[in-house]
Amino acid sequence: HDGKTLASGGNDNKLCLWDASTSSTAVPRYELLDHQAAVKALAWSPHERNLLASGGGTADRCIKFWNTQTGSLLNSIDTESQVCSLQWNPFEKEILSSHGYARNHLCL
């Protein structure tokens, strides 16, 4: 991450990107509406500036990758189960995801 952007996700299915320097402002820089369920997980890439991964709940099941500088969706992967947590490998360009319903597993 660039240290200038704060990311938040919630049960309203929204991923919001905020300017950290003006975080008291009530309006996010970007309000991203691509998830079809609650945004359950967020993880900043340690390898690429402005790369954020987000994970959706049971009705969404997707890991989405975002360019936080532009607010653009780079890729979306249907995991076939709720995404509960995301963690980037600090040494390799790979991400670990943990899942709830329906598969209850870990994926690398």
Coordinates of N, CA, C and O in Angstrom, one line a residue:
H1 N 0.8 -1.2 0.0 CA 0.0 0.0 0.0 C 0.9 1.2 0.0 O 2.1 1.2 0.3
D2 N 0.3 2.4 -0.3 CA 1.1 3.6 -0.4 C 1.1 4.4 0.8 O 1.7 5.5 0.9
G3 N 0.4 4.0 1.9 CA 0.4 4.8 3.1 C -0.5 6.0 3.1 O -0.7 6.8 4.0
K4 N -1.2 6.2 1.9 CA -2.1 7.4 1.7 C -3.5 7.0 1.6 O -4.4 7.9 1.6
T5 N -3.8 5.7 1.5 CA -5.2 5.2 1.3 C -5.6 4.3 2.4 O -4.9 3.4 2.8
L6 N -6.8 4.5 2.9 CA -7.5 3.6 3.8 C -8.6 2.9 3.1 O -9.3 3.5 2.4
A7 N -8.7 1.5 3.3 CA -9.7 0.8 2.7 C -10.7 0.2 3.8 O -10.2 -0.1 4.9
S8 N -12.0 0.2 3.5 CA -12.9 -0.3 4.4 C -14.0 -1.1 3.6 O -14.3 -0.7 2.5
G9 N -14.5 -2.1 4.2 CA -15.6 -2.9 3.6 C -16.6 -3.3 4.7 O -16.3 -3.3 5.9
G10 N -17.8 -3.5 4.2 CA -18.9 -3.8 5.2 C -20.0 -4.6 4.7 O -20.0 -5.1 3.6
N11 N -21.0 -4.8 5.6 CA -22.2 -5.6 5.3 C -23.1 -5.0 4.2 O -24.0 -5.6 3.7
D12 N -22.8 -3.7 3.8 CA -23.6 -3.1 2.7 C -23.0 -3.4 1.3 O -23.4 -2.8 0.3
N13 N -22.0 -4.4 1.3 CA -21.4 -4.8 0.0 C -20.5 -3.8 -0.6 O -20.0 -4.0 -1.7
K14 N -20.2 -2.7 0.1 CA -19.3 -1.7 -0.5 C -17.9 -1.8 0.0 O -17.6 -2.1 1.2
L15 N -17.0 -1.6 -0.9 CA -15.6 -1.4 -0.6 C -15.3 0.1 -0.8 O -15.5 0.6 -1.9
C16 N -14.9 0.8 0.2 CA -14.6 2.2 0.1 C -13.1 2.5 0.3 O -12.5 1.9 1.1
L17 N -12.6 3.4 -0.5 CA -11.2 3.8 -0.5 C -11.2 5.3 0.0 O -11.9 6.1 -0.7
W18 N -10.5 5.6 1.0 CA -10.5 6.9 1.6 C -9.1 7.5 1.5 O -8.1 6.8 1.6
D19 N -9.0 8.8 1.4 CA -7.7 9.5 1.5 C -7.3 9.5 3.0 O -8.1 10.1 3.8
A20 N -6.2 8.9 3.4 CA -5.9 8.9 4.8 C -5.6 10.2 5.4 O -5.9 10.5 6.6
S21 N -5.2 11.2 4.6 CA -4.9 12.5 5.1 C -6.2 13.3 5.4 O -6.1 14.2 6.2
T22 N -7.3 12.9 4.8 CA -8.5 13.5 5.1 C -9.6 12.5 5.5 O -10.8 12.6 5.1
S23 N -9.2 11.6 6.4 CA -10.1 10.5 6.7 C -11.3 11.0 7.6 O -12.2 10.3 7.7
S24 N -11.2 12.2 8.1 CA -12.4 12.7 8.8 C -13.5 13.2 7.8 O -14.6 13.4 8.3
T25 N -13.2 13.2 6.5 CA -14.2 13.6 5.5 C -15.2 12.5 5.4 O -14.9 11.3 5.5
A26 N -16.5 12.8 5.3 CA -17.5 11.8 5.2 C -17.7 11.1 3.9 O -18.5 10.3 3.7
V27 N -16.9 11.5 2.9 CA -17.0 11.0 1.5 C -15.8 10.2 1.1 O -14.7 10.8 1.1
P28 N -15.9 9.0 0.7 CA -14.7 8.2 0.3 C -14.3 8.7 -1.1 O -15.1 9.2 -1.9
R29 N -13.0 8.5 -1.4 CA -12.5 8.8 -2.8 C -13.2 7.9 -3.8 O -13.5 8.4 -4.9
Y30 N -13.3 6.6 -3.5 CA -14.0 5.7 -4.3 C -14.9 4.8 -3.5 O -14.6 4.4 -2.4
E31 N -16.1 4.5 -4.0 CA -17.1 3.6 -3.5 C -17.3 2.5 -4.5 O -17.9 2.8 -5.5
L32 N -16.7 1.4 -4.3 CA -16.7 0.3 -5.2 C -17.8 -0.7 -4.9 O -17.9 -1.2 -3.8
L33 N -18.7 -1.0 -5.9 CA -19.9 -1.7 -5.6 C -20.0 -3.1 -6.3 O -21.1 -3.6 -6.6
D34 N -18.9 -3.6 -6.6 CA -18.8 -4.9 -7.4 C -19.1 -6.1 -6.6 O -19.5 -7.2 -7.2
H35 N -18.9 -6.1 -5.3 CA -19.2 -7.3 -4.5 C -20.8 -7.5 -4.4 O -21.5 -6.5 -4.3
Q36 N -21.2 -8.7 -4.4 CA -22.6 -9.0 -4.3 C -23.0 -9.5 -2.9 O -24.2 -9.9 -2.7
A37 N -22.1 -9.4 -2.0 CA -22.4 -9.7 -0.6 C -21.4 -8.9 0.3 O -20.6 -8.2 -0.3
A38 N -21.5 -9.0 1.6 CA -20.6 -8.3 2.5 C -19.1 -8.4 2.1 O -18.7 -9.5 1.7
V39 N -18.4 -7.4 2.2 CA -16.9 -7.4 2.0 C -16.3 -7.9 3.3 O -16.3 -7.2 4.3
K40 N -15.8 -9.2 3.3 CA -15.4 -9.8 4.6 C -13.9 -9.8 4.8 O -13.5 -10.0 5.9
A41 N -13.1 -9.5 3.8 CA -11.7 -9.5 4.0 C -11.0 -8.5 3.0 O -11.4 -8.3 1.9
L42 N -9.9 -7.9 3.5 CA -9.1 -7.0 2.8 C -7.6 -7.3 3.0 O -7.3 -7.6 4.1
A43 N -6.8 -7.1 2.0 CA -5.4 -7.3 2.2 C -4.6 -6.5 1.1 O -4.8 -6.6 -0.1
W44 N -3.7 -5.6 1.6 CA -2.8 -4.8 0.7 C -1.6 -5.7 0.3 O -1.0 -6.4 1.1
S45 N -1.3 -5.6 -1.0 CA -0.1 -6.3 -1.5 C 1.1 -5.7 -1.0 O 1.3 -4.5 -1.1
P46 N 2.1 -6.5 -0.5 CA 3.4 -6.0 -0.1 C 4.3 -5.8 -1.3 O 5.4 -5.3 -1.2
H47 N 3.9 -6.3 -2.5 CA 4.7 -6.3 -3.7 C 4.4 -5.2 -4.7 O 5.3 -4.8 -5.4
E48 N 3.2 -4.8 -4.7 CA 2.8 -3.8 -5.7 C 2.0 -2.6 -5.0 O 1.0 -2.9 -4.4
R49 N 2.5 -1.4 -5.2 CA 1.8 -0.3 -4.7 C 0.4 -0.2 -5.3 O 0.3 -0.4 -6.5
N50 N -0.5 0.2 -4.5 CA -1.9 0.4 -5.0 C -2.7 -0.8 -5.3 O -3.7 -0.8 -6.0
L51 N -2.2 -2.0 -4.9 CA -2.9 -3.3 -5.2 C -3.5 -3.8 -3.9 O -2.9 -4.0 -2.9
L52 N -4.9 -3.9 -4.0 CA -5.7 -4.4 -2.9 C -6.5 -5.6 -3.3 O -7.1 -5.6 -4.3
A53 N -6.5 -6.6 -2.4 CA -7.4 -7.7 -2.6 C -8.6 -7.6 -1.6 O -8.4 -7.2 -0.5
S54 N -9.8 -8.0 -2.1 CA -10.9 -8.0 -1.2 C -11.7 -9.3 -1.4 O -11.7 -9.9 -2.5
G55 N -12.3 -9.7 -0.4 CA -13.1 -11.0 -0.4 C -14.5 -10.8 0.0 O -14.8 -10.1 0.9
G56 N -15.4 -11.5 -0.7 CA -16.9 -11.3 -0.5 C -17.5 -12.5 0.2 O -16.9 -13.6 0.3
G57 N -18.6 -12.3 0.8 CA -19.4 -13.3 1.6 C -20.0 -14.3 0.8 O -19.8 -14.5 -0.4
T58 N -20.9 -15.1 1.4 CA -21.5 -16.3 0.8 C -22.2 -16.0 -0.5 O -22.1 -16.9 -1.4
A59 N -22.9 -15.0 -0.7 CA -23.6 -14.7 -2.0 C -22.7 -14.2 -3.1 O -23.1 -14.1 -4.2
D60 N -21.5 -13.8 -2.7 CA -20.5 -13.3 -3.7 C -19.4 -14.3 -4.0 O -19.1 -14.5 -5.2
R61 N -18.7 -14.8 -3.0 CA -17.7 -15.8 -3.1 C -16.5 -15.4 -3.9 O -15.7 -16.3 -4.2
C62 N -16.3 -14.2 -4.2 CA -15.2 -13.7 -5.0 C -14.0 -13.0 -4.3 O -14.3 -12.3 -3.3
I63 N -12.8 -13.3 -4.8 CA -11.7 -12.5 -4.4 C -11.5 -11.5 -5.6 O -11.4 -11.9 -6.8
K64 N -11.5 -10.2 -5.3 CA -11.3 -9.2 -6.3 C -10.0 -8.4 -6.1 O -9.6 -8.2 -4.9
F65 N -9.3 -8.1 -7.1 CA -8.1 -7.3 -7.1 C -8.3 -6.0 -7.7 O -8.9 -5.9 -8.8
W66 N -7.9 -4.9 -7.0 CA -8.2 -3.5 -7.3 C -6.9 -2.7 -7.5 O -5.9 -2.9 -6.7
N67 N -6.9 -1.8 -8.4 CA -6.0 -0.7 -8.5 C -6.6 0.4 -7.6 O -7.6 1.0 -8.1
T68 N -6.0 0.7 -6.5 CA -6.6 1.7 -5.6 C -6.3 3.2 -6.0 O -6.9 4.1 -5.6
Q69 N -5.3 3.3 -7.0 CA -5.0 4.6 -7.5 C -6.2 5.1 -8.4 O -6.6 6.3 -8.4
T70 N -6.7 4.2 -9.2 CA -7.7 4.5 -10.2 C -9.1 4.0 -9.8 O -10.1 4.4 -10.4
G71 N -9.2 3.1 -8.8 CA -10.5 2.5 -8.4 C -10.9 1.4 -9.4 O -12.1 1.0 -9.3
S72 N -10.1 1.0 -10.3 CA -10.5 0.0 -11.3 C -10.3 -1.5 -10.8 O -9.4 -1.8 -10.0
L73 N -11.2 -2.3 -11.2 CA -11.2 -3.7 -10.9 C -10.2 -4.4 -11.9 O -10.4 -4.3 -13.1
L74 N -9.2 -5.1 -11.3 CA -8.2 -5.7 -12.2 C -8.6 -7.2 -12.5 O -8.3 -7.6 -13.6
N75 N -9.1 -7.9 -11.5 CA -9.5 -9.3 -11.7 C -10.4 -9.7 -10.7 O -10.5 -9.1 -9.6
S76 N -11.2 -10.7 -11.0 CA -12.2 -11.3 -10.0 C -12.1 -12.8 -10.1 O -12.2 -13.4 -11.3
I77 N -12.0 -13.5 -9.0 CA -11.9 -15.0 -9.0 C -13.1 -15.5 -8.1 O -13.2 -15.2 -7.0
D78 N -13.9 -16.4 -8.7 CA -15.0 -17.0 -8.0 C -14.4 -18.2 -7.2 O -13.9 -19.2 -7.8
T79 N -14.4 -18.2 -5.9 CA -13.8 -19.2 -5.1 C -14.8 -20.3 -4.7 O -14.4 -21.3 -4.0
E80 N -16.0 -20.2 -5.0 CA -17.1 -21.1 -4.8 C -17.4 -21.3 -3.3 O -18.1 -22.2 -2.9
S81 N -16.9 -20.3 -2.4 CA -17.3 -20.3 -1.0 C -17.0 -18.9 -0.4 O -16.2 -18.1 -1.0
Q82 N -17.6 -18.6 0.7 CA -17.4 -17.3 1.4 C -15.9 -17.1 1.7 O -15.2 -18.0 2.1
V83 N -15.4 -15.9 1.4 CA -14.0 -15.6 1.7 C -14.0 -14.9 3.1 O -14.7 -14.0 3.4
C84 N -13.3 -15.5 4.0 CA -13.3 -15.1 5.4 C -12.0 -14.2 5.7 O -12.1 -13.3 6.6
S85 N -10.9 -14.6 5.1 CA -9.7 -13.9 5.4 C -8.7 -13.9 4.2 O -8.8 -14.9 3.4
L86 N -7.9 -12.9 4.0 CA -6.8 -12.9 3.0 C -5.5 -12.5 3.6 O -5.5 -11.6 4.4
Q87 N -4.4 -13.1 3.2 CA -3.1 -12.8 3.6 C -2.1 -13.0 2.5 O -2.0 -14.1 2.0
W88 N -1.4 -11.9 2.1 CA -0.3 -12.0 1.1 C 0.9 -12.7 1.7 O 1.3 -12.4 2.8
N89 N 1.6 -13.5 0.9 CA 2.9 -14.0 1.2 C 3.9 -12.8 1.1 O 4.0 -12.2 0.0
P90 N 4.7 -12.5 2.1 CA 5.6 -11.4 2.0 C 6.8 -11.7 1.1 O 7.5 -10.7 0.7
F91 N 7.0 -12.9 0.8 CA 8.2 -13.3 0.0 C 7.9 -13.6 -1.5 O 8.8 -13.6 -2.3
E92 N 6.7 -14.0 -1.8 CA 6.3 -14.4 -3.1 C 5.0 -13.7 -3.5 O 4.2 -13.3 -2.6
K93 N 4.7 -13.5 -4.8 CA 3.5 -12.9 -5.2 C 2.3 -13.9 -5.2 O 1.9 -14.4 -6.3
E94 N 1.9 -14.3 -4.0 CA 0.8 -15.2 -3.9 C 0.0 -14.8 -2.6 O 0.5 -14.1 -1.7
I95 N -1.3 -15.2 -2.6 CA -2.2 -14.9 -1.5 C -2.8 -16.1 -1.0 O -3.2 -17.0 -1.7
L96 N -2.9 -16.1 0.4 CA -3.6 -17.2 1.1 C -5.0 -16.7 1.4 O -5.2 -15.6 1.9
S97 N -6.0 -17.6 1.1 CA -7.4 -17.2 1.5 C -8.0 -18.3 2.3 O -7.7 -19.5 2.1
S98 N -8.8 -17.9 3.3 CA -9.5 -18.8 4.1 C -11.0 -18.7 3.8 O -11.5 -17.6 3.5
H99 N -11.7 -19.8 3.9 CA -13.1 -19.8 3.4 C -14.0 -20.5 4.4 O -13.7 -21.4 5.1
G100 N -15.2 -20.0 4.5 CA -16.3 -20.5 5.3 C -17.2 -21.3 4.4 O -16.8 -22.0 3.5
Y101 N -18.5 -21.1 4.6 CA -19.5 -21.9 3.9 C -19.3 -21.7 2.4 O -19.1 -20.6 1.9
A102 N -19.3 -22.6 1.5 CA -19.7 -24.0 1.7 C -18.5 -24.9 1.8 O -18.7 -26.1 2.1
R103 N -17.3 -24.5 1.5 CA -16.2 -25.4 1.5 C -15.3 -25.5 2.7 O -14.6 -26.5 2.9
N104 N -15.3 -24.4 3.5 CA -14.5 -24.4 4.8 C -13.1 -24.9 4.6 O -12.7 -25.9 5.2
H105 N -12.3 -24.2 3.8 CA -10.9 -24.6 3.5 C -10.0 -23.4 3.4 O -10.4 -22.2 3.4
L106 N -8.7 -23.7 3.2 CA -7.7 -22.7 2.9 C -7.2 -22.9 1.5 O -7.2 -24.0 1.0
C107 N -6.9 -21.8 0.8 CA -6.4 -21.9 -0.6 C -5.1 -21.0 -0.7 O -5.1 -19.9 -0.2
L108 N -4.1 -21.4 -1.4 CA -2.9 -20.7 -1.7 C -2.8 -20.4 -3.2 O -3.0 -21.3 -4.0

